[in-house]
Amino acid sequence: MRNRDVRICVLQECTRFLSCPNDGSEVVIDVPEFEAQTFSFPPPETDGFPISSTCTWTFKGEEGSGIIIHVFNMTFEGFDSLSVDNDAEGFGTRTTFEGPLTKESDIRNRISIDSSMKVILTTDNNFNKMERFTVSVISGRDSGTCPGSKTIQATDSFQTITSANFPEGYGLDGDCDVTITADEGMVIVFSFPVLIIDEYRDICRDYLTLSTEKETYYTCLPFRNAINSQTTGNNLRIKFKSDDESDLEKEFGFAVTFKQKAIEECKQNVTGTESGVCDINAVCINTDGSFECECKDGFTGSGFACIASTTMSRKKILLPLYLVWSLGTTVNGAMLLILLYKMAAARNSDIW
């Protein structure tokens, strides 16, 4: 992995905004598997919650998937409330946050073993332009890879690895050690979807390690940021170490999507005689697992070394037809032949 390939998705860049129809109709939001999304309400062009209203949003995942939803940055005044409906055992079917709340008051995560989850905002008749909340949501299902140690062959299509029992808790034995290999001439591109966990912690209960031939990435918070990167070689090792001291401290585990792709040699080898493989007067062309160097127009050679071409210059000794005709009107044929001979001789001495 190279640091310059790692792109971090910060909250402000990833957040979209919810809308609340005036007629109180329900808004359905599709949540594709392993594509985390973050939403805030109200939109920036609106001041505060609508008064005396009920807004309902249903987050719907793919059939057979489960949903994790994280509610935070809640600021409620008066008797405003936010309810989250789900079917997860241990949480009950509804969790309600009631005002007044500041954004530091309460932060909750909810899991639904069903493929949908409903968020309902109920407001009173008081107005406050500072009222708001944010939800982060992801859907997915157990890949069946963890726990244990495995080796997986990457393909040209995306595959997914999750912690055991995802999106629910991974149980007492969550440790996982997976090595992903790609074909020769290929690298592995991978992505960890973001789930905003807005809590500070001073200890690591779980941690994730990514290792390639040269570098290692380590995190206590696999869902803190969206990580999109690629390896420099053709293998990637993922180790997940869970907290084995207390089942009460289990967290979400992890999810990663990956596939193999051909090495883009031209990006890794900057064109230029000193810093790359292609001549400075050549262009680099990616091929399947390799590359080619091709001299630019006006140059010839292997592509690794290019020299200026002289074949086109020889044609320049011919005079345009209109110039020949003009000369012919003022000099006789013998003089014209001598003139052309002199000009050709002068040009040939420059060329050869």
mmCIF file of C-alpha atoms in Angstrom:
data_model
loop_
_atom_site.group_PDB
_atom_site.id
_atom_site.type_symbol
_atom_site.label_atom_id
_atom_site.label_comp_id
_atom_site.label_asym_id
_atom_site.label_seq_id
_atom_site.Cartn_x
_atom_site.Cartn_y
_atom_site.Cartn_z
ATOM 1 C CA MET A 1 0.000 0.000 0.000
ATOM 2 C CA ARG A 2 1.127 3.511 -0.719
ATOM 3 C CA ASN A 3 -0.038 6.430 1.364
ATOM 4 C CA ARG A 4 -0.719 8.537 -1.707
ATOM 5 C CA ASP A 5 -3.297 5.943 -2.824
ATOM 6 C CA VAL A 6 -5.267 6.089 0.421
ATOM 7 C CA ARG A 7 -8.277 8.383 0.231
ATOM 8 C CA ILE A 8 -10.073 9.295 3.454
ATOM 9 C CA CYS A 9 -13.736 10.258 3.420
ATOM 10 C CA VAL A 10 -14.376 12.913 6.059
ATOM 11 C CA LEU A 11 -17.831 13.530 7.458
ATOM 12 C CA GLN A 12 -18.436 16.836 5.670
ATOM 13 C CA GLU A 13 -17.577 15.328 2.274
ATOM 14 C CA CYS A 14 -19.638 12.157 2.657
ATOM 15 C CA THR A 15 -22.830 13.521 4.206
ATOM 16 C CA ARG A 16 -26.068 13.821 2.272
ATOM 17 C CA PHE A 17 -29.255 15.417 3.540
ATOM 18 C CA LEU A 18 -32.698 14.022 4.307
ATOM 19 C CA SER A 19 -35.915 15.690 3.215
ATOM 20 C CA CYS A 20 -39.304 15.689 4.965
ATOM 21 C CA PRO A 21 -42.327 15.961 2.617
ATOM 22 C CA ASN A 22 -44.987 18.440 3.722
ATOM 23 C CA ASP A 23 -47.709 15.796 3.367
ATOM 24 C CA GLY A 24 -45.985 13.540 5.909
ATOM 25 C CA SER A 25 -45.390 10.723 3.399
ATOM 26 C CA GLU A 26 -42.683 8.162 4.091
ATOM 27 C CA VAL A 27 -39.309 8.500 2.350
ATOM 28 C CA VAL A 28 -37.638 5.217 1.313
ATOM 29 C CA ILE A 29 -33.839 5.224 0.963
ATOM 30 C CA ASP A 30 -32.066 2.295 -0.695
ATOM 31 C CA VAL A 31 -28.914 1.100 1.057
ATOM 32 C CA PRO A 32 -26.756 -1.065 -1.264
ATOM 33 C CA GLU A 33 -24.679 -3.707 0.488
ATOM 34 C CA PHE A 34 -21.375 -2.479 1.927
ATOM 35 C CA GLU A 35 -21.839 1.071 0.624
ATOM 36 C CA ALA A 36 -22.003 3.105 3.828
ATOM 37 C CA GLN A 37 -23.995 6.318 3.707
ATOM 38 C CA THR A 38 -24.336 9.270 6.090
ATOM 39 C CA PHE A 39 -27.359 11.579 6.230
ATOM 40 C CA SER A 40 -28.157 14.736 8.191
ATOM 41 C CA PHE A 41 -31.409 16.581 8.834
ATOM 42 C CA PRO A 42 -32.434 19.293 8.219
ATOM 43 C CA PRO A 43 -30.772 20.356 4.924
ATOM 44 C CA PRO A 44 -28.503 23.430 5.117
ATOM 45 C CA GLU A 45 -31.063 25.628 3.360
ATOM 46 C CA THR A 46 -33.600 24.898 6.134
ATOM 47 C CA ASP A 47 -33.505 26.358 9.647
ATOM 48 C CA GLY A 48 -34.309 23.721 12.259
ATOM 49 C CA PHE A 49 -37.007 21.050 12.279
ATOM 50 C CA PRO A 50 -40.460 21.649 10.808
ATOM 51 C CA ILE A 51 -42.886 22.398 13.666
ATOM 52 C CA SER A 52 -45.639 19.985 14.742
ATOM 53 C CA SER A 53 -44.626 17.423 12.128
ATOM 54 C CA THR A 54 -43.826 13.742 11.724
ATOM 55 C CA CYS A 55 -41.052 12.751 9.312
ATOM 56 C CA THR A 56 -40.507 9.075 8.464
ATOM 57 C CA TRP A 57 -37.498 7.611 6.680
ATOM 58 C CA THR A 58 -37.154 3.903 5.866
ATOM 59 C CA PHE A 59 -33.639 2.662 5.133
ATOM 60 C CA LYS A 60 -34.020 -0.439 2.981
ATOM 61 C CA GLY A 61 -31.214 -2.868 2.270
ATOM 62 C CA GLU A 62 -31.061 -5.767 -0.160
ATOM 63 C CA GLU A 63 -33.082 -8.867 0.656
ATOM 64 C CA GLY A 64 -31.270 -11.084 3.151
ATOM 65 C CA SER A 65 -29.006 -8.319 4.417
ATOM 66 C CA GLY A 66 -28.913 -6.681 7.835
ATOM 67 C CA ILE A 67 -28.508 -3.020 8.716
ATOM 68 C CA ILE A 68 -26.364 -1.108 11.199
ATOM 69 C CA ILE A 69 -27.482 2.434 11.953
ATOM 70 C CA HIS A 70 -25.579 4.959 14.030
ATOM 71 C CA VAL A 71 -27.378 8.054 15.381
ATOM 72 C CA PHE A 72 -25.337 11.021 16.600
ATOM 73 C CA ASN A 73 -25.005 14.829 16.611
ATOM 74 C CA MET A 74 -28.508 15.052 18.072
ATOM 75 C CA THR A 75 -29.706 18.495 19.143
ATOM 76 C CA PHE A 76 -33.382 18.529 20.198
ATOM 77 C CA GLU A 77 -35.404 21.195 21.957
ATOM 78 C CA GLY A 78 -38.601 20.845 23.967
ATOM 79 C CA PHE A 79 -40.496 17.618 23.315
ATOM 80 C CA ASP A 80 -38.970 16.649 19.967
ATOM 81 C CA SER A 81 -38.168 12.930 19.667
ATOM 82 C CA LEU A 82 -36.419 10.564 17.288
ATOM 83 C CA SER A 83 -37.405 6.884 17.152
ATOM 84 C CA VAL A 84 -35.466 4.058 15.530
ATOM 85 C CA ASP A 85 -37.426 0.882 14.803
ATOM 86 C CA ASN A 86 -35.547 -2.394 14.464
ATOM 87 C CA ASP A 87 -35.821 -6.098 15.236
ATOM 88 C CA ALA A 88 -32.484 -6.727 16.906
ATOM 89 C CA GLU A 89 -32.564 -8.845 20.024
ATOM 90 C CA GLY A 90 -31.536 -7.030 23.175
ATOM 91 C CA PHE A 91 -32.573 -3.617 21.882
ATOM 92 C CA GLY A 92 -36.318 -4.080 21.595
ATOM 93 C CA THR A 93 -38.314 -3.056 18.569
ATOM 94 C CA ARG A 94 -38.079 0.703 19.153
ATOM 95 C CA THR A 95 -35.489 3.036 20.596
ATOM 96 C CA THR A 96 -36.569 6.623 21.240
ATOM 97 C CA PHE A 97 -34.418 9.678 21.911
ATOM 98 C CA GLU A 98 -36.382 12.494 23.544
ATOM 99 C CA GLY A 99 -35.561 16.187 23.860
ATOM 100 C CA PRO A 100 -34.072 18.287 25.108
ATOM 101 C CA LEU A 101 -30.747 16.908 23.845
ATOM 102 C CA THR A 102 -27.436 18.456 22.898
ATOM 103 C CA LYS A 103 -25.137 16.751 20.420
ATOM 104 C CA GLU A 104 -23.011 15.407 23.287
ATOM 105 C CA SER A 105 -25.998 13.986 25.168
ATOM 106 C CA ASP A 106 -26.469 10.637 23.512
ATOM 107 C CA ILE A 107 -24.852 8.525 20.829
ATOM 108 C CA ARG A 108 -26.384 5.191 19.925
ATOM 109 C CA ASN A 109 -25.871 2.356 17.486
ATOM 110 C CA ARG A 110 -28.704 0.085 16.436
ATOM 111 C CA ILE A 111 -28.651 -3.163 14.488
ATOM 112 C CA SER A 112 -31.502 -4.642 12.485
ATOM 113 C CA ILE A 113 -31.409 -8.309 11.511
ATOM 114 C CA ASP A 114 -34.091 -7.452 8.980
ATOM 115 C CA SER A 115 -33.293 -5.710 5.692
ATOM 116 C CA SER A 116 -34.948 -2.428 6.670
ATOM 117 C CA MET A 117 -34.936 0.080 9.500
ATOM 118 C CA LYS A 118 -37.236 3.022 10.129
ATOM 119 C CA VAL A 119 -36.321 6.409 11.619
ATOM 120 C CA ILE A 120 -39.198 8.628 12.779
ATOM 121 C CA LEU A 121 -38.845 12.254 13.846
ATOM 122 C CA THR A 122 -41.720 13.796 15.817
ATOM 123 C CA THR A 123 -41.541 17.534 16.502
ATOM 124 C CA ASP A 124 -43.457 19.894 18.793
ATOM 125 C CA ASN A 125 -44.671 23.417 18.036
ATOM 126 C CA ASN A 126 -41.478 25.127 19.191
ATOM 127 C CA PHE A 127 -38.926 26.385 16.663
ATOM 128 C CA ASN A 128 -35.161 26.354 17.081
ATOM 129 C CA LYS A 129 -32.870 26.700 14.086
ATOM 130 C CA MET A 130 -30.097 24.755 15.864
ATOM 131 C CA GLU A 131 -32.066 21.477 15.939
ATOM 132 C CA ARG A 132 -30.507 18.650 13.945
ATOM 133 C CA PHE A 133 -29.340 15.008 13.911
ATOM 134 C CA THR A 134 -27.133 12.718 11.791
ATOM 135 C CA VAL A 135 -27.423 9.023 10.939
ATOM 136 C CA SER A 136 -24.817 6.743 9.379
ATOM 137 C CA VAL A 137 -26.041 3.471 7.897
ATOM 138 C CA ILE A 138 -24.581 0.394 6.226
ATOM 139 C CA SER A 139 -26.116 -2.907 5.143
ATOM 140 C CA GLY A 140 -24.463 -6.259 4.571
ATOM 141 C CA ARG A 141 -24.355 -9.933 5.426
ATOM 142 C CA ASP A 142 -21.869 -12.474 6.748
ATOM 143 C CA SER A 143 -19.414 -13.541 4.036
ATOM 144 C CA GLY A 144 -18.756 -16.849 5.817
ATOM 145 C CA THR A 145 -15.000 -16.243 5.756
ATOM 146 C CA CYS A 146 -14.326 -15.669 9.457
ATOM 147 C CA PRO A 147 -13.325 -16.840 12.024
ATOM 148 C CA GLY A 148 -10.165 -18.783 11.257
ATOM 149 C CA SER A 149 -7.333 -18.613 8.711
ATOM 150 C CA LYS A 150 -7.920 -18.728 4.969
ATOM 151 C CA THR A 151 -6.352 -17.898 1.605
ATOM 152 C CA ILE A 152 -8.583 -16.382 -1.079
ATOM 153 C CA GLN A 153 -7.836 -15.901 -4.769
ATOM 154 C CA ALA A 154 -8.790 -12.446 -6.037
ATOM 155 C CA THR A 155 -10.741 -12.252 -9.298
ATOM 156 C CA ASP A 156 -11.650 -9.478 -11.718
ATOM 157 C CA SER A 157 -14.987 -9.045 -9.881
ATOM 158 C CA PHE A 158 -15.445 -7.599 -6.404
ATOM 159 C CA GLN A 159 -15.601 -10.020 -3.473
ATOM 160 C CA THR A 160 -16.367 -9.289 0.188
ATOM 161 C CA ILE A 161 -14.869 -10.431 3.484
ATOM 162 C CA THR A 162 -16.644 -9.669 6.766
ATOM 163 C CA SER A 163 -16.182 -10.489 10.401
ATOM 164 C CA ALA A 164 -18.203 -13.447 11.669
ATOM 165 C CA ASN A 165 -21.980 -12.974 11.875
ATOM 166 C CA PHE A 166 -21.839 -9.503 10.289
ATOM 167 C CA PRO A 167 -23.612 -7.117 10.778
ATOM 168 C CA GLU A 168 -24.369 -8.523 14.220
ATOM 169 C CA GLY A 169 -21.746 -9.109 16.904
ATOM 170 C CA TYR A 170 -19.073 -11.647 16.025
ATOM 171 C CA GLY A 171 -19.406 -13.693 19.226
ATOM 172 C CA LEU A 172 -16.721 -15.045 21.510
ATOM 173 C CA ASP A 173 -14.305 -16.088 18.763
ATOM 174 C CA GLY A 174 -13.930 -13.291 16.239
ATOM 175 C CA ASP A 175 -10.248 -13.632 15.324
ATOM 176 C CA CYS A 176 -9.612 -13.870 11.597
ATOM 177 C CA ASP A 177 -6.497 -14.135 9.392
ATOM 178 C CA VAL A 178 -7.079 -13.945 5.628
ATOM 179 C CA THR A 179 -4.493 -13.759 2.845
ATOM 180 C CA ILE A 180 -5.693 -12.501 -0.539
ATOM 181 C CA THR A 181 -3.585 -13.334 -3.600
ATOM 182 C CA ALA A 182 -3.808 -11.972 -7.134
ATOM 183 C CA ASP A 183 -2.426 -13.310 -10.408
ATOM 184 C CA GLU A 184 1.056 -12.354 -11.568
ATOM 185 C CA GLY A 185 1.128 -8.896 -13.098
ATOM 186 C CA MET A 186 -1.901 -7.879 -11.047
ATOM 187 C CA VAL A 187 -2.471 -5.808 -7.897
ATOM 188 C CA ILE A 188 -5.320 -5.842 -5.363
ATOM 189 C CA VAL A 189 -7.654 -2.872 -5.006
ATOM 190 C CA PHE A 190 -9.667 -2.817 -1.785
ATOM 191 C CA SER A 191 -12.154 -0.657 0.081
ATOM 192 C CA PHE A 192 -13.323 -0.429 3.692
ATOM 193 C CA PRO A 193 -16.727 1.304 3.782
ATOM 194 C CA VAL A 194 -17.193 4.135 6.262
ATOM 195 C CA LEU A 195 -19.452 3.983 9.268
ATOM 196 C CA ILE A 196 -19.088 7.126 11.362
ATOM 197 C CA ILE A 197 -18.381 6.117 14.965
ATOM 198 C CA ASP A 198 -18.249 9.438 16.766
ATOM 199 C CA GLU A 199 -16.945 8.177 20.090
ATOM 200 C CA TYR A 200 -13.574 8.666 21.739
ATOM 201 C CA ARG A 201 -11.902 5.613 23.248
ATOM 202 C CA ASP A 202 -8.613 5.309 25.062
ATOM 203 C CA ILE A 203 -8.214 1.536 24.610
ATOM 204 C CA CYS A 204 -8.392 -0.828 21.639
ATOM 205 C CA ARG A 205 -10.969 -3.556 22.042
ATOM 206 C CA ASP A 206 -10.605 -4.757 18.465
ATOM 207 C CA TYR A 207 -7.954 -3.992 15.892
ATOM 208 C CA LEU A 208 -7.371 -4.630 12.226
ATOM 209 C CA THR A 209 -4.009 -5.037 10.471
ATOM 210 C CA LEU A 210 -3.429 -4.866 6.711
ATOM 211 C CA SER A 211 -0.058 -6.097 5.456
ATOM 212 C CA THR A 212 1.613 -6.191 2.038
ATOM 213 C CA GLU A 213 5.185 -7.024 1.061
ATOM 214 C CA LYS A 214 6.493 -3.668 2.284
ATOM 215 C CA GLU A 215 3.919 -1.854 4.417
ATOM 216 C CA THR A 216 1.442 -2.324 7.246
ATOM 217 C CA TYR A 217 -1.698 -0.364 8.106
ATOM 218 C CA TYR A 218 -3.172 -0.655 11.603
ATOM 219 C CA THR A 219 -6.451 0.643 13.012
ATOM 220 C CA CYS A 220 -8.631 0.299 16.096
ATOM 221 C CA LEU A 221 -11.609 1.676 14.178
ATOM 222 C CA PRO A 222 -12.218 -0.235 10.944
ATOM 223 C CA PHE A 223 -15.319 1.869 10.263
ATOM 224 C CA ARG A 224 -13.971 5.274 11.284
ATOM 225 C CA ASN A 225 -13.135 6.353 7.722
ATOM 226 C CA ALA A 226 -13.648 5.053 4.220
ATOM 227 C CA ILE A 227 -10.326 3.592 3.084
ATOM 228 C CA ASN A 228 -9.774 3.038 -0.649
ATOM 229 C CA SER A 229 -6.363 1.830 -1.725
ATOM 230 C CA GLN A 230 -4.367 -0.753 -3.649
ATOM 231 C CA THR A 231 -1.346 -2.940 -3.057
ATOM 232 C CA THR A 232 1.977 -2.598 -4.837
ATOM 233 C CA GLY A 233 2.355 -6.381 -5.127
ATOM 234 C CA ASN A 234 -0.069 -9.238 -5.675
ATOM 235 C CA ASN A 235 -0.981 -10.143 -2.092
ATOM 236 C CA LEU A 236 -2.735 -8.608 0.899
ATOM 237 C CA ARG A 237 -3.036 -10.018 4.417
ATOM 238 C CA ILE A 238 -5.926 -8.996 6.689
ATOM 239 C CA LYS A 239 -5.768 -9.843 10.384
ATOM 240 C CA PHE A 240 -8.637 -9.067 12.742
ATOM 241 C CA LYS A 241 -8.025 -9.432 16.480
ATOM 242 C CA SER A 242 -11.085 -9.256 18.702
ATOM 243 C CA ASP A 243 -11.417 -8.577 22.399
ATOM 244 C CA ASP A 244 -11.600 -12.029 23.988
ATOM 245 C CA GLU A 245 -12.033 -10.834 27.573
ATOM 246 C CA SER A 246 -15.664 -9.764 27.618
ATOM 247 C CA ASP A 247 -18.546 -10.515 25.288
ATOM 248 C CA LEU A 248 -20.150 -7.243 26.406
ATOM 249 C CA GLU A 249 -17.417 -5.235 24.689
ATOM 250 C CA LYS A 250 -17.878 -6.728 21.225
ATOM 251 C CA GLU A 251 -18.174 -4.214 18.425
ATOM 252 C CA PHE A 252 -19.044 -4.319 14.746
ATOM 253 C CA GLY A 253 -16.043 -6.160 13.380
ATOM 254 C CA PHE A 254 -15.146 -5.245 9.794
ATOM 255 C CA ALA A 255 -16.094 -5.492 6.127
ATOM 256 C CA VAL A 256 -13.819 -5.159 3.095
ATOM 257 C CA THR A 257 -14.464 -5.429 -0.647
ATOM 258 C CA PHE A 258 -11.645 -6.269 -3.069
ATOM 259 C CA LYS A 259 -10.710 -7.402 -6.577
ATOM 260 C CA GLN A 260 -7.596 -7.723 -8.728
ATOM 261 C CA LYS A 261 -6.617 -5.473 -11.622
ATOM 262 C CA ALA A 262 -3.701 -5.239 -14.022
ATOM 263 C CA ILE A 263 -0.680 -3.237 -12.900
ATOM 264 C CA GLU A 264 -0.678 0.163 -14.565
ATOM 265 C CA GLU A 265 3.014 0.185 -15.402
ATOM 266 C CA CYS A 266 2.829 3.595 -17.035
ATOM 267 C CA LYS A 267 1.737 5.174 -13.756
ATOM 268 C CA GLN A 268 4.537 3.486 -11.852
ATOM 269 C CA ASN A 269 7.222 4.369 -14.428
ATOM 270 C CA VAL A 270 7.338 8.087 -15.163
ATOM 271 C CA THR A 271 8.308 8.757 -18.764
ATOM 272 C CA GLY A 272 11.781 10.248 -19.072
ATOM 273 C CA THR A 273 15.323 9.082 -19.657
ATOM 274 C CA GLU A 274 16.328 9.446 -16.008
ATOM 275 C CA SER A 275 13.187 8.570 -14.031
ATOM 276 C CA GLY A 276 11.327 6.097 -16.234
ATOM 277 C CA VAL A 277 11.535 3.304 -18.766
ATOM 278 C CA CYS A 278 10.240 5.088 -21.875
ATOM 279 C CA ASP A 279 12.234 7.687 -23.784
ATOM 280 C CA ILE A 280 11.231 11.293 -23.156
ATOM 281 C CA ASN A 281 10.080 11.425 -26.799
ATOM 282 C CA ALA A 282 7.865 8.335 -26.394
ATOM 283 C CA VAL A 283 4.462 7.553 -24.926
ATOM 284 C CA CYS A 284 3.780 4.684 -22.502
ATOM 285 C CA ILE A 285 0.873 2.352 -23.346
ATOM 286 C CA ASN A 286 -0.542 -0.064 -20.740
ATOM 287 C CA THR A 287 -1.122 -3.635 -21.923
ATOM 288 C CA ASP A 288 -2.479 -6.691 -20.126
ATOM 289 C CA GLY A 289 -0.072 -7.031 -17.212
ATOM 290 C CA SER A 290 2.700 -5.128 -18.974
ATOM 291 C CA PHE A 291 3.365 -1.986 -21.066
ATOM 292 C CA GLU A 292 4.784 -0.754 -24.361
ATOM 293 C CA CYS A 293 6.800 2.335 -25.304
ATOM 294 C CA GLU A 294 5.981 3.972 -28.631
ATOM 295 C CA CYS A 295 7.943 6.842 -30.157
ATOM 296 C CA LYS A 296 6.000 10.022 -30.809
ATOM 297 C CA ASP A 297 5.349 11.327 -34.322
ATOM 298 C CA GLY A 298 8.550 12.604 -35.886
ATOM 299 C CA PHE A 299 10.721 10.153 -33.935
ATOM 300 C CA THR A 300 11.836 6.577 -34.587
ATOM 301 C CA GLY A 301 13.265 3.835 -32.401
ATOM 302 C CA SER A 302 12.335 1.148 -29.912
ATOM 303 C CA GLY A 303 10.392 3.470 -27.614
ATOM 304 C CA PHE A 304 13.036 3.048 -24.953
ATOM 305 C CA ALA A 305 15.288 5.208 -27.149
ATOM 306 C CA CYS A 306 13.878 7.550 -29.805
ATOM 307 C CA ILE A 307 15.727 9.742 -32.329
ATOM 308 C CA ALA A 308 14.401 12.460 -34.618
ATOM 309 C CA SER A 309 13.277 11.096 -37.978
ATOM 310 C CA THR A 310 14.884 12.565 -41.177
ATOM 311 C CA THR A 311 12.841 10.777 -43.837
ATOM 312 C CA MET A 312 10.328 13.582 -44.128
ATOM 313 C CA SER A 313 13.032 16.249 -44.694
ATOM 314 C CA ARG A 314 14.137 14.839 -48.076
ATOM 315 C CA LYS A 315 10.787 15.687 -49.599
ATOM 316 C CA LYS A 316 11.372 19.362 -48.946
ATOM 317 C CA ILE A 317 13.876 19.625 -51.830
ATOM 318 C CA LEU A 318 11.027 19.654 -54.347
ATOM 319 C CA LEU A 319 9.821 23.090 -55.364
ATOM 320 C CA PRO A 320 6.116 23.839 -55.473
ATOM 321 C CA LEU A 321 4.648 23.646 -58.987
ATOM 322 C CA TYR A 322 3.638 27.308 -59.080
ATOM 323 C CA LEU A 323 7.253 28.321 -58.257
ATOM 324 C CA VAL A 324 8.654 26.131 -61.059
ATOM 325 C CA TRP A 325 6.207 27.667 -63.522
ATOM 326 C CA SER A 326 7.136 31.174 -62.369
ATOM 327 C CA LEU A 327 10.832 30.539 -62.832
ATOM 328 C CA GLY A 328 10.246 28.987 -66.221
ATOM 329 C CA THR A 329 8.753 32.169 -67.528
ATOM 330 C CA THR A 330 11.895 34.181 -66.811
ATOM 331 C CA VAL A 331 14.750 31.742 -67.484
ATOM 332 C CA ASN A 332 15.364 29.191 -70.181
ATOM 333 C CA GLY A 333 15.252 25.407 -69.637
ATOM 334 C CA ALA A 334 18.994 24.978 -69.160
ATOM 335 C CA MET A 335 19.203 27.649 -66.523
ATOM 336 C CA LEU A 336 16.228 26.125 -64.666
ATOM 337 C CA LEU A 337 17.849 22.698 -64.539
ATOM 338 C CA ILE A 338 21.080 24.208 -63.182
ATOM 339 C CA LEU A 339 19.131 26.088 -60.512
ATOM 340 C CA LEU A 340 17.278 22.980 -59.382
ATOM 341 C CA TYR A 341 20.537 20.990 -59.280
ATOM 342 C CA LYS A 342 22.209 23.594 -57.063
ATOM 343 C CA MET A 343 19.288 23.683 -54.645
ATOM 344 C CA ALA A 344 19.152 19.878 -54.365
ATOM 345 C CA ALA A 345 22.890 19.666 -53.712
ATOM 346 C CA ALA A 346 22.645 22.249 -50.959
ATOM 347 C CA ARG A 347 19.788 20.387 -49.265
ATOM 348 C CA ASN A 348 21.486 16.986 -49.512
ATOM 349 C CA SER A 349 24.605 18.305 -47.807
ATOM 350 C CA ASP A 350 22.436 19.319 -44.827
ATOM 351 C CA ILE A 351 20.586 16.022 -44.705
ATOM 352 C CA TRP A 352 23.450 13.589 -45.071
#
